[in-house]
Coordinates of C-alpha atoms and ligand atoms in Angstrom, one line a residue:
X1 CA 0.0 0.0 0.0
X2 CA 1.3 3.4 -0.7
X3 CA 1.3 5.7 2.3
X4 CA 0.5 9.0 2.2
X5 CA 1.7 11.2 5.3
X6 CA 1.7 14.8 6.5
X7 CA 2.6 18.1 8.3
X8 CA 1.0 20.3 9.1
X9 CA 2.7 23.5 10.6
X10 CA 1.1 26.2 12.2
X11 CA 2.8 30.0 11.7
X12 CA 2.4 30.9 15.0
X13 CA 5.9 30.0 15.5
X14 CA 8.7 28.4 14.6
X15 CA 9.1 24.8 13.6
X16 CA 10.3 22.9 17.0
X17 CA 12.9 20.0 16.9
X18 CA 10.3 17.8 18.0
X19 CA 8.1 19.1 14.6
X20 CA 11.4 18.0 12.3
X21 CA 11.2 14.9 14.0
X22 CA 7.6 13.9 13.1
X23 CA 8.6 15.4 9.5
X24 CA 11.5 12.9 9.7
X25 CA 9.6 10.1 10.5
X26 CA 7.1 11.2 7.8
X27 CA 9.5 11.0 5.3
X28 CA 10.8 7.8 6.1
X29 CA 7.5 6.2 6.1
X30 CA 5.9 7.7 2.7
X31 CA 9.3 7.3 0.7
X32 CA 9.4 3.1 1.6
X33 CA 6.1 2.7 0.1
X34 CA 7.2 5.2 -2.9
X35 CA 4.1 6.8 -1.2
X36 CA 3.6 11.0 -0.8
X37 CA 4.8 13.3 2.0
X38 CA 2.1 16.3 2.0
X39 CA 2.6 19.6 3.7
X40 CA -0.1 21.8 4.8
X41 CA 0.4 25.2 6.4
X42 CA -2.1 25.2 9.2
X43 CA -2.6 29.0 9.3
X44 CA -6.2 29.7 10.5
X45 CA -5.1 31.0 13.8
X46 CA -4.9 34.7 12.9
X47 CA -4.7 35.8 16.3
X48 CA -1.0 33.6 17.3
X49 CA 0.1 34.2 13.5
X50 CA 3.6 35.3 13.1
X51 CA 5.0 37.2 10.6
X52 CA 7.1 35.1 8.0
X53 CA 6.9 31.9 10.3
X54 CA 5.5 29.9 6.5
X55 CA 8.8 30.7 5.2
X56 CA 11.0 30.2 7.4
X57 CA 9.3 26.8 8.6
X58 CA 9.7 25.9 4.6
X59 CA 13.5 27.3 4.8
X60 CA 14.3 25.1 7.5
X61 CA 13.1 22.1 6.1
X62 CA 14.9 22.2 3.1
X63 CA 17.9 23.2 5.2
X64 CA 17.5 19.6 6.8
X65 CA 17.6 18.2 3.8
X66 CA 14.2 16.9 3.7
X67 CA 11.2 17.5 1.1
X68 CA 7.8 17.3 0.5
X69 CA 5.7 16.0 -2.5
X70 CA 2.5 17.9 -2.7
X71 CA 2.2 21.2 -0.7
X72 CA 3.7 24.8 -0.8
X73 CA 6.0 26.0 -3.7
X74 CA 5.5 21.9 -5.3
X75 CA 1.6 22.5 -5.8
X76 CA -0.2 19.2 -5.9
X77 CA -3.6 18.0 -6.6
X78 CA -5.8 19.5 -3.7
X79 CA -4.3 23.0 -4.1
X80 CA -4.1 25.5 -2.0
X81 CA -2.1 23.9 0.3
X82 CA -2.4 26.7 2.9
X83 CA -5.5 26.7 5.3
X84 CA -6.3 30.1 4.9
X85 CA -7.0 29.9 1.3
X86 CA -9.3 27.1 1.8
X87 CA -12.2 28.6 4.4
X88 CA -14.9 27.7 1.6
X89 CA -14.3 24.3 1.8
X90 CA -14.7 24.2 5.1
X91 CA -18.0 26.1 5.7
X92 CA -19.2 24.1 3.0
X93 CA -18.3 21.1 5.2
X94 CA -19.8 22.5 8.8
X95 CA -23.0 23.5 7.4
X96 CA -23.3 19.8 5.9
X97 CA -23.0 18.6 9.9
X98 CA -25.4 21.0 10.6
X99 CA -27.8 19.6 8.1
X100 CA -26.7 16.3 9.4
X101 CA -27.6 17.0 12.9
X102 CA -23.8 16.4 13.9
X103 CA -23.3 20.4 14.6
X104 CA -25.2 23.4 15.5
X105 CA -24.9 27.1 15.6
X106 CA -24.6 28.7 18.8
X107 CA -25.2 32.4 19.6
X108 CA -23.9 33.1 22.7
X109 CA -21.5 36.1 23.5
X110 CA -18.5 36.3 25.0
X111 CA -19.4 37.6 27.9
X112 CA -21.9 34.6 28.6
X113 CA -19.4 31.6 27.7
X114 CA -17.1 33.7 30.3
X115 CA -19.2 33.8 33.1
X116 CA -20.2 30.3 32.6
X117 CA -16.3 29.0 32.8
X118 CA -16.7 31.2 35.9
X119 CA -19.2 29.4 37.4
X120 CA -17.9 25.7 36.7
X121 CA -14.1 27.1 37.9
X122 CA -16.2 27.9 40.7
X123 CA -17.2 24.6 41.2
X124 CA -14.4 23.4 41.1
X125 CA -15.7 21.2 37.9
X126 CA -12.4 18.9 36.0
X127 CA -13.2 20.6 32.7
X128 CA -14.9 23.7 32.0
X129 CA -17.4 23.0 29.0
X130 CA -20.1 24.9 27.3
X131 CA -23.3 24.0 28.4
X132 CA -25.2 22.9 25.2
X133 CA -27.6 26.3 25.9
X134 CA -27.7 27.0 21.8
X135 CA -28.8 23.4 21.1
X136 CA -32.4 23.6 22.4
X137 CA -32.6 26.5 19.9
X138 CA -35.6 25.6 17.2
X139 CA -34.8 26.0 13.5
X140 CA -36.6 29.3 13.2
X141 CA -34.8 31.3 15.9
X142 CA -31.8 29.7 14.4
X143 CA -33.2 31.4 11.3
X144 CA -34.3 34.4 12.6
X145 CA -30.8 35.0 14.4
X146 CA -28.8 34.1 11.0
X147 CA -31.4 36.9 8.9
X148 CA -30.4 39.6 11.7
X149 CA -26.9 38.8 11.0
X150 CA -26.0 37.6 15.4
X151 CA -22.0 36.7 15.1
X152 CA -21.9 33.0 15.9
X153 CA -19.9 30.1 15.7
X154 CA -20.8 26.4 14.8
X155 CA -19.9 23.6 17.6
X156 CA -19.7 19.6 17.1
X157 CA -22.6 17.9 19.1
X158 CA -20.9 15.9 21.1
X159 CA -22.8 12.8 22.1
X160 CA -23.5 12.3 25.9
X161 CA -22.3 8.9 27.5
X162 CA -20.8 7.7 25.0
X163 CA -16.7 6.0 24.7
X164 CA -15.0 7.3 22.2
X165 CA -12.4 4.9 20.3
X166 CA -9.5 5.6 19.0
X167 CA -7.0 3.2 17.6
X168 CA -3.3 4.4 17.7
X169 CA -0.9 2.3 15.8
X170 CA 1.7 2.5 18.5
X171 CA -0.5 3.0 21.8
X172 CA -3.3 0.6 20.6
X173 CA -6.9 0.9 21.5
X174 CA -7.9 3.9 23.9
X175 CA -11.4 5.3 25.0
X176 CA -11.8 8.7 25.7
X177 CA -15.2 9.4 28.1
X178 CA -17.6 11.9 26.0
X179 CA -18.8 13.3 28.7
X180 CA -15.3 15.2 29.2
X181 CA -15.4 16.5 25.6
X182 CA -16.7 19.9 25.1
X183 CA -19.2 21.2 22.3
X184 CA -15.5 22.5 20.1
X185 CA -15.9 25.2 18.0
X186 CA -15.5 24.0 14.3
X187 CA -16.3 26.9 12.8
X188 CA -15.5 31.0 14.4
X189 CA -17.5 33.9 14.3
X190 CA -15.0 35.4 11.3
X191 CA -15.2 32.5 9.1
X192 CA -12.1 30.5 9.8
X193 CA -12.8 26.7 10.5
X194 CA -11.0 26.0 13.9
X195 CA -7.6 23.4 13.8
X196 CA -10.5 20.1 14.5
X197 CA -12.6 20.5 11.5
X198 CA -9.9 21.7 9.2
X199 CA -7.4 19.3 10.2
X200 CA -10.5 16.5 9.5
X201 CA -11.7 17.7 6.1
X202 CA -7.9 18.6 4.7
X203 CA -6.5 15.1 6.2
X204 CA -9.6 13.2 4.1
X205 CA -9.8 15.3 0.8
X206 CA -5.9 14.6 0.9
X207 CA -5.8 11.1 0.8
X208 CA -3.6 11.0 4.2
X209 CA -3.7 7.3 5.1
X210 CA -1.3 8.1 8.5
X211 CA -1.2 10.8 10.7
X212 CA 1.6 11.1 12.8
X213 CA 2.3 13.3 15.5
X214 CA 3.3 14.5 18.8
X215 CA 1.6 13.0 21.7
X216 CA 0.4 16.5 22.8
X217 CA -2.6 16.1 20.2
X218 CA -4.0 13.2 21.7
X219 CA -7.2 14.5 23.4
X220 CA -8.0 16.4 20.4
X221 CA -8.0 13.2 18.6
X222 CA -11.5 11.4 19.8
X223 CA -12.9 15.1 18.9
X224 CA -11.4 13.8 15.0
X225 CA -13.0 10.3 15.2
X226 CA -16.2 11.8 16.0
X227 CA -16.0 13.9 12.9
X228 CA -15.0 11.5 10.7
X229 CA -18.0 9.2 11.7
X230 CA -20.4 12.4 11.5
X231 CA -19.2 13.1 7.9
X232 CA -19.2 9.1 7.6
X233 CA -15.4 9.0 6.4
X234 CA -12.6 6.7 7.0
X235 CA -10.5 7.9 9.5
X236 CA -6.7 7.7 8.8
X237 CA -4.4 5.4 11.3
X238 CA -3.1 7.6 13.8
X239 CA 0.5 7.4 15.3
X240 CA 1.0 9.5 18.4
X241 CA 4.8 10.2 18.7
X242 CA 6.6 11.3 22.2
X243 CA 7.2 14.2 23.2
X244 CA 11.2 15.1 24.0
X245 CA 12.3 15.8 27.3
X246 CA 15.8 17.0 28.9
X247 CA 17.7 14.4 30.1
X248 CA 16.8 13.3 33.9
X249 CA 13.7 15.5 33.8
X250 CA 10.1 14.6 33.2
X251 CA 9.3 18.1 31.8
X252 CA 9.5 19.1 28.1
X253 CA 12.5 20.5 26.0
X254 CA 13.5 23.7 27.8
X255 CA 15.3 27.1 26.4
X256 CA 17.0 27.6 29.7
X257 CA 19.0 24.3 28.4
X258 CA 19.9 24.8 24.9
X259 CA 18.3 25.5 21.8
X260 CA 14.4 24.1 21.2
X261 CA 13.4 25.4 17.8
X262 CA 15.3 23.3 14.3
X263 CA 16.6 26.4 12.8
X264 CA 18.7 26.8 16.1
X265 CA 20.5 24.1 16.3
X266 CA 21.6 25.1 12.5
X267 CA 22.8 28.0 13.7
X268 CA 24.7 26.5 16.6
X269 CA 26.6 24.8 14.2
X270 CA 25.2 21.2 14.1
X271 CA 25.3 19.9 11.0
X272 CA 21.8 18.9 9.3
X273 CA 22.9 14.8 8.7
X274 CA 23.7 14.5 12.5
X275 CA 20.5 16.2 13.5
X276 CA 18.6 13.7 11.2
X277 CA 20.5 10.8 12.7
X278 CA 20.3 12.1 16.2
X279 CA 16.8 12.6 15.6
X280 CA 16.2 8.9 14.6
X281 CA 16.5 7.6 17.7
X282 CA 14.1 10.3 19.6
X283 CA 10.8 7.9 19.8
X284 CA 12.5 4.6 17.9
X285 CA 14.7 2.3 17.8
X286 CA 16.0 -0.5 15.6
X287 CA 16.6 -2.8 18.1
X288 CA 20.4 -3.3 17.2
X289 CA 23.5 -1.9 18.2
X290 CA 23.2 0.0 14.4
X291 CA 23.6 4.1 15.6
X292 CA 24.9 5.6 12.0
X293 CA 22.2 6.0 9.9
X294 CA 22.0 8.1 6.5
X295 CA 18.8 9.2 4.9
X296 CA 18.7 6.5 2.4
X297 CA 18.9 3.4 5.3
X298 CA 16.8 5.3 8.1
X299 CA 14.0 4.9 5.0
X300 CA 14.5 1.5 5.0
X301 CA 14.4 0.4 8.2
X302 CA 11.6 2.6 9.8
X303 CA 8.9 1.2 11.2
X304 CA 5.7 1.9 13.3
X305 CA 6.3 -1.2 15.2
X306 CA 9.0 0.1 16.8
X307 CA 8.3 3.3 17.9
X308 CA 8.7 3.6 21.7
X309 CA 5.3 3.6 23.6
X310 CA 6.8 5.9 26.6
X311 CA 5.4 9.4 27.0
X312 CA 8.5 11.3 26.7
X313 CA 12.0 10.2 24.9
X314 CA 14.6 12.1 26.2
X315 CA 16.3 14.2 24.0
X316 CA 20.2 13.8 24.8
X317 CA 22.4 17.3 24.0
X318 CA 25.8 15.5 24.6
X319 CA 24.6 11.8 22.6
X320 CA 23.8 14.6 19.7
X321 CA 27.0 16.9 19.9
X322 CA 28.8 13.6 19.8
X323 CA 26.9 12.5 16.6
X324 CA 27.8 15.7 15.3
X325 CA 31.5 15.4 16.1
X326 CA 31.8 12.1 14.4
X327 CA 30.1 13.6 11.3
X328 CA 32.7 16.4 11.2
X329 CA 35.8 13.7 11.4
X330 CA 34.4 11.7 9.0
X331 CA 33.8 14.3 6.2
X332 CA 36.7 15.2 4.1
X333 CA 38.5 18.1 5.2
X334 CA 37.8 20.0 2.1
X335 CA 33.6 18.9 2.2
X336 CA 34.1 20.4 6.0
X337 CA 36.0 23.5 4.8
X338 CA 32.9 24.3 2.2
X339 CA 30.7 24.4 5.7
X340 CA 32.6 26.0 7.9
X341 CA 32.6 28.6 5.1
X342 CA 29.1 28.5 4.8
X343 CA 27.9 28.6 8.3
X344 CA 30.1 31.6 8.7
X345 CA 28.3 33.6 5.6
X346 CA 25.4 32.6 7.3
X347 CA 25.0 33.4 10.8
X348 CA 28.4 35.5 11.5
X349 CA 29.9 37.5 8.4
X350 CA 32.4 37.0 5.6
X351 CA 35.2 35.2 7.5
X352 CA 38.7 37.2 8.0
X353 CA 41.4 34.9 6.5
X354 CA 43.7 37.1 7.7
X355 CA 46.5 37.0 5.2
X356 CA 46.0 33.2 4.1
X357 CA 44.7 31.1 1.4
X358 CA 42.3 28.0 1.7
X359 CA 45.5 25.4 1.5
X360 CA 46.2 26.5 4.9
X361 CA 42.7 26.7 6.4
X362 CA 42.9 22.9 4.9
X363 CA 45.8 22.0 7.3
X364 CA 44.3 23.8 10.0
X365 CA 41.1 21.9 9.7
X366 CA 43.0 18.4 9.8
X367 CA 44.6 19.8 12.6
X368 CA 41.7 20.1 14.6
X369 CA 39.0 18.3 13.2
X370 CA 39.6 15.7 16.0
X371 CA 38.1 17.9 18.6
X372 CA 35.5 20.0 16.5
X373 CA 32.1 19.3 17.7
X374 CA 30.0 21.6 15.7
X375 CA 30.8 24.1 13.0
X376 CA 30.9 27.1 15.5
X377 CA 33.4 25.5 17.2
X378 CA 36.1 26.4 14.5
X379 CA 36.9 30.3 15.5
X380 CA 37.9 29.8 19.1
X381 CA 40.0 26.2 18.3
X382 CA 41.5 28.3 15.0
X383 CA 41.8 31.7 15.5
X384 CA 45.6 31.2 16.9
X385 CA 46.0 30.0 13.8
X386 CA 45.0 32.9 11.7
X387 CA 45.8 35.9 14.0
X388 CA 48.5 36.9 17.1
X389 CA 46.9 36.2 20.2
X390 CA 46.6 38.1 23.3
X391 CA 49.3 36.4 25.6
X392 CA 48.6 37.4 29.5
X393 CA 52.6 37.3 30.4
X394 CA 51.0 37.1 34.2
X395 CA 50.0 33.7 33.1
X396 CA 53.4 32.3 32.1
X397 CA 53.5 31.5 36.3
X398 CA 51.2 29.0 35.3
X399 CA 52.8 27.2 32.9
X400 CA 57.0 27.8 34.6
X401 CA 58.0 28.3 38.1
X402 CA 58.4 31.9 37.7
X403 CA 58.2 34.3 35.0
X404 CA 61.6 34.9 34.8
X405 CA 62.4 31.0 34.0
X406 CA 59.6 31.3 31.6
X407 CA 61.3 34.5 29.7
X408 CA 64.3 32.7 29.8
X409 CA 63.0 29.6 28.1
X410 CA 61.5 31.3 25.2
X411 CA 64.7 33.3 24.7
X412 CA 66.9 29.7 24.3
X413 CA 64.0 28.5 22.2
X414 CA 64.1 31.6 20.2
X415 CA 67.5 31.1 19.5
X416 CA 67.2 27.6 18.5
X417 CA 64.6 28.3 15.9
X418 CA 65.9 31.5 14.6
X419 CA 68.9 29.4 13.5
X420 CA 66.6 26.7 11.9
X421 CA 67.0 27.5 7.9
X422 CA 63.5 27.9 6.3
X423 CA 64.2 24.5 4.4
X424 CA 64.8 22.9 7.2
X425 CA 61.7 24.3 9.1
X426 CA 59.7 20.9 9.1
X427 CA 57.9 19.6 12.6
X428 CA 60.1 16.5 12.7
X429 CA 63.1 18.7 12.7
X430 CA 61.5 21.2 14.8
X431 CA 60.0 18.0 17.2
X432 CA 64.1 16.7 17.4
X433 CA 65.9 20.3 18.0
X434 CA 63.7 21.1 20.5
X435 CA 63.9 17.9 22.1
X436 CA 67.3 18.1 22.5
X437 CA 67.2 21.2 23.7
X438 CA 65.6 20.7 26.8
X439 CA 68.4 18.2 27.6
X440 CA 70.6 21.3 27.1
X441 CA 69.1 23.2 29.4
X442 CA 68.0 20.6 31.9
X443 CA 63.9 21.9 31.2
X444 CA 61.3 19.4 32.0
X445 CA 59.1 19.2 28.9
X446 CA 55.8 20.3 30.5
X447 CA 57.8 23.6 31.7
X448 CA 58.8 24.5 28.7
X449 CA 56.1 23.3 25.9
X450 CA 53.8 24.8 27.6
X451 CA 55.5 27.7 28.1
X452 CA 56.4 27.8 24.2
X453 CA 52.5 27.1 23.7
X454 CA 51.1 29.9 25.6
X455 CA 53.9 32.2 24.2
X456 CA 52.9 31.4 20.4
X457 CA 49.0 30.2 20.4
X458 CA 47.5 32.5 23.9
X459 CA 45.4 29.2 25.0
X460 CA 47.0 26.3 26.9
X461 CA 45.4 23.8 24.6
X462 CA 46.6 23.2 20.7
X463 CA 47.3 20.4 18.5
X464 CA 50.5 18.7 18.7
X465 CA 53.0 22.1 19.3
X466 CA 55.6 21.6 16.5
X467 CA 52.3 21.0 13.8
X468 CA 51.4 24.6 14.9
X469 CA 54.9 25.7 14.2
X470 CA 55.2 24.3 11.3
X471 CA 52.3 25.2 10.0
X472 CA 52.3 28.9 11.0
X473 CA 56.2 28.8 10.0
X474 CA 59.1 30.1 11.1
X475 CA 58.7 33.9 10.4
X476 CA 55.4 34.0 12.6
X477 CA 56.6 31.5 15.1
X478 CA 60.0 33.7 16.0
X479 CA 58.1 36.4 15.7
X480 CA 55.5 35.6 18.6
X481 CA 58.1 34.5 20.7
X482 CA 59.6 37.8 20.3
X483 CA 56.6 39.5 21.0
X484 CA 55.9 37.4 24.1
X485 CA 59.3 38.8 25.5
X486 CA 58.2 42.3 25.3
Ligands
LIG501 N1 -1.4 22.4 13.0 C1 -1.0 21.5 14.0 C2 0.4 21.9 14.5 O1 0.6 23.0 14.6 C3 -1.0 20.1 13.4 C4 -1.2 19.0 14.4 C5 -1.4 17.7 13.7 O2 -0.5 17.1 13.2 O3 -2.6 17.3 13.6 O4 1.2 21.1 14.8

């Protein structure tokens, strides 16, 4: 069978981690059964809309590297694909449960529907719910209400005493009490169809044969059976996905921890395969000890059956900056290069070579590729590299017994590599000589490496020392030496 999936966005803001995650899943499920992935921009909340939230939810998207066969930009057969261009559909669809006696209009104010969640807070009721008053309305006050144009809104009849079914592919049967389900509002006083019935009538007159998403949209989904059965559809299977918490806590991703929302994590410099992969693994598992997955084999192995049944998967910042890390070492340097340059356009500014080319940014990147966990990572482990650092000559204490000994060092150091001839500035030459020198001068090696290191590079952690010598050569390396004396 092919499967046809969705998502289903709303602009009111931006699209969260947990969002790419269903999309991911999406993906994986509608390209095994070369079926569609359909997206839908859910924009009929005008009040929450923000500005440019559509594009940038499309932006990041493609940024992950993922796509979608009917929907914005693609087109598709049940065009438009955002809500807001559809509202006729929909009032054509609430008036036919009205006919149907599945929905009726209701005419009461604000200021009555406030004062009756007044009352029932008062009493201390579970759930505040309207109280049916607009039902025992007969056709001809309807009538007479609709001629003298009273705002209203039309609400589902929800049955009393009744179990509502639903059947979750992943969390099997479950029965929802009607009695706790309010009369929802499918259709507002301005004309735009609330998320219930919209959701309904686009998921069925687009062919969606799954819908999955995050578990936070599971009591609005016996409100969606009920709707289907009044318009005497098909409902699609449903497969409720958990939510994502911080590691050892039971609440939901938070800010104060680290980024929430896709687009941030780009710009934190993770890099979009390591997300996916990461992402994998938030709500399923394999069931091997397989953890590297492209694309490509995440497609083929996906499957309902093992999606986790918990409430919550914990969403693991250090397990993903270490996906990300072994990304970066296992892309070629220059692939890595074309990123680092790229992130850098992107979210800081042109970057400042300084005076060198891209064969040495190569060598510094193979340099420190070991240790670089994301792309943003690059200017602080590089920028020695590039420019003089600021050397703290208070510091040297830290590194040699006293700062004397330390200026001393660098001096007979200085020496030595001022005498090194260009051609014979290599770092197993520089490696030997200095070597030998600390036999010379009776210098434990700590003493004076790190003295040499903080003297050249300002930071008390570098690559191997005599790489970064040899690489920045000898003109700069004498030359910082010098300048640490002064
Ligand atoms: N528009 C909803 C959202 O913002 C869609 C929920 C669903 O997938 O049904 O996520």
């Amino acid at each position: 069978m092919k499967i046809r999936t969705r998502l289903a966005p709303s602009p009111t803001g931006e699209i969260h981690v947990g969002t790419m995650r269903t999309l991911l899943y999406d993906y994986a499920l509608a390209k095994q059964t070369s079926g569609e992935l359909i997206l839908r921009i859910e924009d009929t909340d005008r009040e929450r809309y923000v500005e440019g939230a559509e594009e940038r939810a499309l932006k990041v998207i493609e940024d992950y590297g993922l796509s979608w066969d009917e929907g914005p930009k693609v087109g598709g057969p049940q065009e438009p694909y955002f809500q807001s261009q559809r509202l006729d559909i929909y009032k054509k669809y609430a008036i036919e449960l009205v006919e149907k006696g599945f929905a009726y209009y209701c005419f009461c104010t604000q200021e009555r529907l406030e004062k009756l969640r007044e009352e029932q807070r008062k009493e201390k009721l579970a759930v505040t719910k309207y109280d049916k008053h607009c039902l025992s309305l007969t056709k001809e006050e309807v009538e007479k209400n609709l001629k003298e144009g009273i705002p209203y809104v039309i609400r589902l009849k929800v049955p009393s005493n009744e179990e509502i079914e639903v059947e979750d592919l992943v969390l099997g049967k479950l029965t929802f009490p009607s009695n706790d389900i309010d009369d929802q509002v499918l259709m507002k006083s301005d004309g735009f169809p609330t998320y219930h019935l919209a959701v309904v009538v686009d998921d069925h007159l687009m062919n969606i044969t799954h819908i999955l998403r995050g578990r936070e949209w599971l009591p609005s989904t016996p409100k969606h059976v009920l709707l289907y059965k009044a318009f005497g559809w098909r409902p699609p299977k449903f497969v409720h996905l958990p939510l994502l918490r911080e590691v050892n806590s039971t609440k939901k991703l938070s800010k104060r921890t680290g980024s929430v929302n896709a687009a941030d994590f780009l710009k934190d410099g993770y890099l979009p395969e390591a997300l996916l992969n990461f992402m994998m693994f938030l709500g399923w598992n394999p069931g091997t000890e397989k953890e590297i997955y492209s694309l490509e084999e995440f497609v083929k192995d996906f499957s309902i059956g093992k999606i986790q049944t918990s409430e919550m998967a914990a969403f693991d910042r250090q397990k993903l900056l270490w996906f990300n890390g072994m990304y970066i070492r296992n892309m070629s340097t220059e692939e890595l290069w074309n990123k680092v340059v790229l992130w850098h356009e992107r979210y800081l500014e042109k970057m400042d070579f300084g005076k060198y080319k891209k064969e040495f940014s190569l060598k510094v990147l193979d340099l420190v590729k070991e240790r670089m966990k994301t792309l943003a990572e690059f200017n602080d482990l590089t920028s020695y590299f590039y420019f003089k650092p600021f050397v703290d000559k208070s510091k040297f204490i830290e590194f040699s017994v006293s700062l004397d000994k330390a200026k001393e060092i660098i001096k007979n150091y200085l020496d030595l590599y001022r005498n090194i001839p260009s051609e014979e500035w290599t770092k197993d030459n520089l490696d030997k000589l200095s070597h030998e020198y600390l036999s010379k001068y009776n210098y434990k090696p700590k003493e004076a490496f790190m003295t040499l290191r903080y003297a050249t590079c300002g930071v008390s952690f570098t690559p191997p020392l005599f790489d970064v010598f040899n690489l920045i050569g000898k003109e700069e390396t004498t030359s910082r030496l010098e300048d640490s004396l002064r």
